[in-house]
Amino acid sequence: VGKKTYEEEYLPDYPDGGFMVPAGSLAFSVAVFTTCAVLCIGLLLLRRAFCGGELGGSSPQKELSAVFLVFLWLIYISLSSWNTLANKE
């Protein structure tokens, strides 16, 4: 009792059945993600060519790869967050 159905909740505000949601910063976030993904795949290809595989290898190679991948993750989170906050209305 007291819980509205979907039709009771949304139909009065949107009689045609739909509403617009602005895309916001999605394009920027996708561009940053794509760039980071291409760099990640490039790292895997380099590791395959020079280390004989994507995983393993000597300690400096593993550590440098891990640091690079964490750096890409931080770049993605930072740039996406910055763009969202900079374009906040």
XYZ file of N, CA and C in Angstrom:
267
model
N 0.853 -1.173 0.000
C 0.000 0.000 0.000
C 0.896 1.232 0.000
N 0.535 2.200 -0.811
C 1.309 3.427 -0.876
C 2.378 3.432 -1.944
N 2.716 2.269 -2.481
C 3.733 2.218 -3.532
C 3.060 2.417 -4.877
N 3.571 3.396 -5.634
C 2.987 3.701 -6.934
C 3.503 2.732 -7.992
N 2.652 2.444 -8.947
C 3.083 1.628 -10.077
C 3.909 2.498 -11.017
N 4.544 1.861 -11.958
C 5.346 2.589 -12.947
C 4.492 3.615 -13.674
N 3.285 3.212 -14.096
C 2.406 4.115 -14.830
C 1.981 5.306 -13.975
N 1.687 5.063 -12.710
C 1.278 6.145 -11.821
C 2.430 7.108 -11.533
N 3.626 6.589 -11.487
C 4.787 7.407 -11.145
C 5.262 8.266 -12.316
N 5.347 7.686 -13.493
C 5.993 8.374 -14.609
C 5.048 8.863 -15.699
N 3.934 8.252 -15.897
C 3.055 8.623 -16.996
C 2.538 10.052 -16.905
N 2.170 10.572 -15.730
C 1.706 11.960 -15.696
C 2.761 12.973 -16.145
N 4.029 12.732 -15.824
C 5.095 13.657 -16.214
C 5.517 13.491 -17.670
N 5.365 12.297 -18.200
C 5.805 11.999 -19.565
C 4.689 11.268 -20.314
N 3.657 11.989 -20.732
C 2.505 11.321 -21.346
C 2.822 10.633 -22.666
N 3.880 11.072 -23.353
C 4.252 10.434 -24.617
C 5.131 9.208 -24.387
N 5.495 8.937 -23.151
C 6.234 7.732 -22.827
C 7.734 7.841 -22.841
N 8.303 9.027 -22.991
C 9.755 9.134 -23.022
C 10.229 10.468 -22.498
N 11.502 10.571 -22.251
C 12.109 11.830 -21.832
C 13.551 11.853 -22.289
N 14.120 13.044 -22.361
C 15.476 13.233 -22.850
C 16.447 13.286 -21.678
N 17.574 12.612 -21.835
C 18.655 12.673 -20.863
C 19.896 13.144 -21.616
N 20.449 14.304 -21.245
C 21.636 14.785 -21.963
C 22.821 13.849 -21.768
N 23.607 13.703 -22.819
C 24.735 12.768 -22.791
C 25.824 13.217 -21.833
N 25.970 14.515 -21.664
C 26.980 15.013 -20.731
C 28.391 14.735 -21.228
N 29.216 14.173 -20.367
C 30.635 13.993 -20.668
C 30.949 12.582 -21.159
N 29.976 11.883 -21.698
C 30.206 10.504 -22.119
C 31.224 10.416 -23.256
N 31.136 11.312 -24.229
C 32.049 11.254 -25.377
C 33.499 11.425 -24.928
N 33.742 12.359 -24.039
C 35.104 12.568 -23.541
C 35.603 11.335 -22.802
N 34.755 10.774 -21.949
C 35.137 9.594 -21.180
C 35.444 8.410 -22.094
N 34.644 8.238 -23.136
C 34.881 7.148 -24.087
C 36.195 7.373 -24.835
N 36.481 8.614 -25.197
C 37.736 8.916 -25.902
C 38.945 8.615 -25.012
N 38.867 9.012 -23.744
C 39.969 8.738 -22.821
C 40.128 7.235 -22.622
N 38.999 6.534 -22.437
C 39.053 5.083 -22.247
C 39.665 4.402 -23.470
N 39.250 4.808 -24.665
C 39.762 4.204 -25.896
C 41.268 4.424 -26.022
N 41.728 5.626 -25.708
C 43.160 5.918 -25.759
C 43.931 5.031 -24.777
N 43.422 4.918 -23.561
C 44.083 4.075 -22.562
C 44.053 2.607 -22.984
N 42.958 2.167 -23.586
C 42.857 0.774 -24.031
C 43.859 0.477 -25.149
N 44.015 1.412 -26.078
C 44.976 1.223 -27.170
C 46.399 1.155 -26.609
N 46.710 2.020 -25.641
C 48.040 1.977 -25.019
C 48.254 0.665 -24.264
N 47.215 0.173 -23.610
C 47.310 -1.104 -22.892
C 47.571 -2.256 -23.859
N 46.841 -2.291 -24.956
C 47.046 -3.338 -25.962
C 48.441 -3.224 -26.575
N 48.893 -1.983 -26.775
C 50.262 -1.777 -27.261
C 51.291 -2.350 -26.306
N 51.085 -2.148 -25.007
C 51.992 -2.727 -24.011
C 51.993 -4.247 -24.094
N 50.798 -4.842 -24.222
C 50.724 -6.304 -24.324
C 51.436 -6.816 -25.571
N 51.298 -6.106 -26.678
C 51.999 -6.506 -27.908
C 53.509 -6.382 -27.744
N 53.960 -5.308 -27.101
C 55.400 -5.158 -26.855
C 55.920 -6.252 -25.932
N 55.151 -6.576 -24.899
C 55.577 -7.643 -23.993
C 55.630 -8.985 -24.716
N 54.676 -9.213 -25.609
C 54.693 -10.474 -26.366
C 55.922 -10.540 -27.267
N 56.268 -9.408 -27.898
C 57.409 -9.391 -28.817
C 58.748 -9.496 -28.089
N 58.891 -8.804 -26.955
C 60.193 -8.728 -26.302
C 60.339 -9.626 -25.077
N 59.237 -10.046 -24.498
C 59.313 -10.868 -23.275
C 58.848 -12.298 -23.510
N 58.313 -12.587 -24.680
C 57.856 -13.937 -24.974
C 56.447 -14.241 -24.484
N 55.749 -13.259 -23.977
C 54.377 -13.455 -23.504
C 53.859 -12.214 -22.814
N 52.564 -12.220 -22.556
C 51.970 -11.050 -21.921
C 52.223 -11.024 -20.418
N 52.263 -12.188 -19.799
C 52.429 -12.275 -18.353
C 53.816 -12.785 -18.011
N 54.249 -12.506 -16.802
C 55.529 -13.025 -16.336
C 56.699 -12.182 -16.806
N 57.837 -12.818 -16.880
C 59.052 -12.104 -17.252
C 59.872 -11.790 -16.019
N 60.932 -11.028 -16.242
C 61.800 -10.664 -15.123
C 61.101 -9.626 -14.241
N 61.612 -9.481 -13.053
C 60.973 -8.600 -12.073
C 60.855 -7.149 -12.544
N 61.908 -6.548 -13.108
C 61.741 -5.154 -13.550
C 60.674 -5.001 -14.648
N 60.596 -5.964 -15.541
C 59.599 -5.882 -16.616
C 58.184 -5.966 -16.057
N 57.970 -6.879 -15.126
C 56.643 -7.019 -14.515
C 56.263 -5.755 -13.756
N 57.208 -5.237 -12.994
C 56.921 -4.059 -12.177
C 56.666 -2.828 -13.036
N 57.456 -2.643 -14.076
C 57.238 -1.500 -14.967
C 55.897 -1.600 -15.682
N 55.542 -2.802 -16.103
C 54.243 -2.989 -16.755
C 53.101 -2.695 -15.792
N 53.229 -3.161 -14.568
C 52.189 -2.921 -13.572
C 52.056 -1.435 -13.272
N 53.170 -0.749 -13.119
C 53.144 0.693 -12.853
C 52.510 1.435 -14.030
N 52.837 1.050 -15.247
C 52.268 1.690 -16.429
C 50.758 1.486 -16.490
N 50.301 0.279 -16.201
C 48.861 -0.001 -16.250
C 48.104 0.738 -15.140
N 48.685 0.816 -13.956
C 48.062 1.593 -12.876
C 48.036 3.076 -13.254
N 49.101 3.550 -13.879
C 49.152 4.931 -14.347
C 48.037 5.205 -15.357
N 47.811 4.289 -16.301
C 46.714 4.458 -17.262
C 45.365 4.520 -16.559
N 45.184 3.668 -15.560
C 43.930 3.669 -14.804
C 43.731 5.005 -14.082
N 44.790 5.502 -13.453
C 44.702 6.784 -12.757
C 44.430 7.933 -13.719
N 45.047 7.883 -14.885
C 44.794 8.906 -15.909
C 43.328 8.886 -16.308
N 42.789 7.695 -16.562
C 41.381 7.593 -16.965
C 40.457 8.141 -15.879
N 40.649 7.708 -14.643
C 39.801 8.169 -13.535
C 39.945 9.680 -13.355
N 41.158 10.182 -13.379
C 41.403 11.607 -13.163
C 40.787 12.470 -14.255
N 41.047 12.126 -15.512
C 40.523 12.945 -16.615
C 39.008 12.876 -16.711
N 38.432 11.714 -16.509
C 36.977 11.592 -16.558
C 36.326 12.369 -15.420
N 36.902 12.276 -14.235
C 36.373 13.028 -13.085
C 36.515 14.518 -13.302
N 37.674 14.939 -13.773
C 37.909 16.369 -14.032
C 36.894 16.895 -15.038
N 36.686 16.175 -16.123
C 35.756 16.627 -17.155
C 34.328 16.697 -16.615
N 33.922 15.729 -15.834
C 32.579 15.733 -15.268
C 32.395 16.916 -14.328
N 33.378 17.165 -13.478
C 33.263 18.268 -12.542
C 33.378 19.630 -13.234
N 34.194 19.719 -14.287
C 34.366 20.985 -15.008
C 33.101 21.354 -15.792
N 32.351 20.372 -16.232
C 31.150 20.636 -17.035
C 29.867 20.555 -16.229
N 30.005 20.489 -14.922
C 28.825 20.398 -14.067
C 28.044 21.710 -14.139
N 26.764 21.581 -14.306
C 25.937 22.784 -14.447
C 25.401 23.241 -13.120
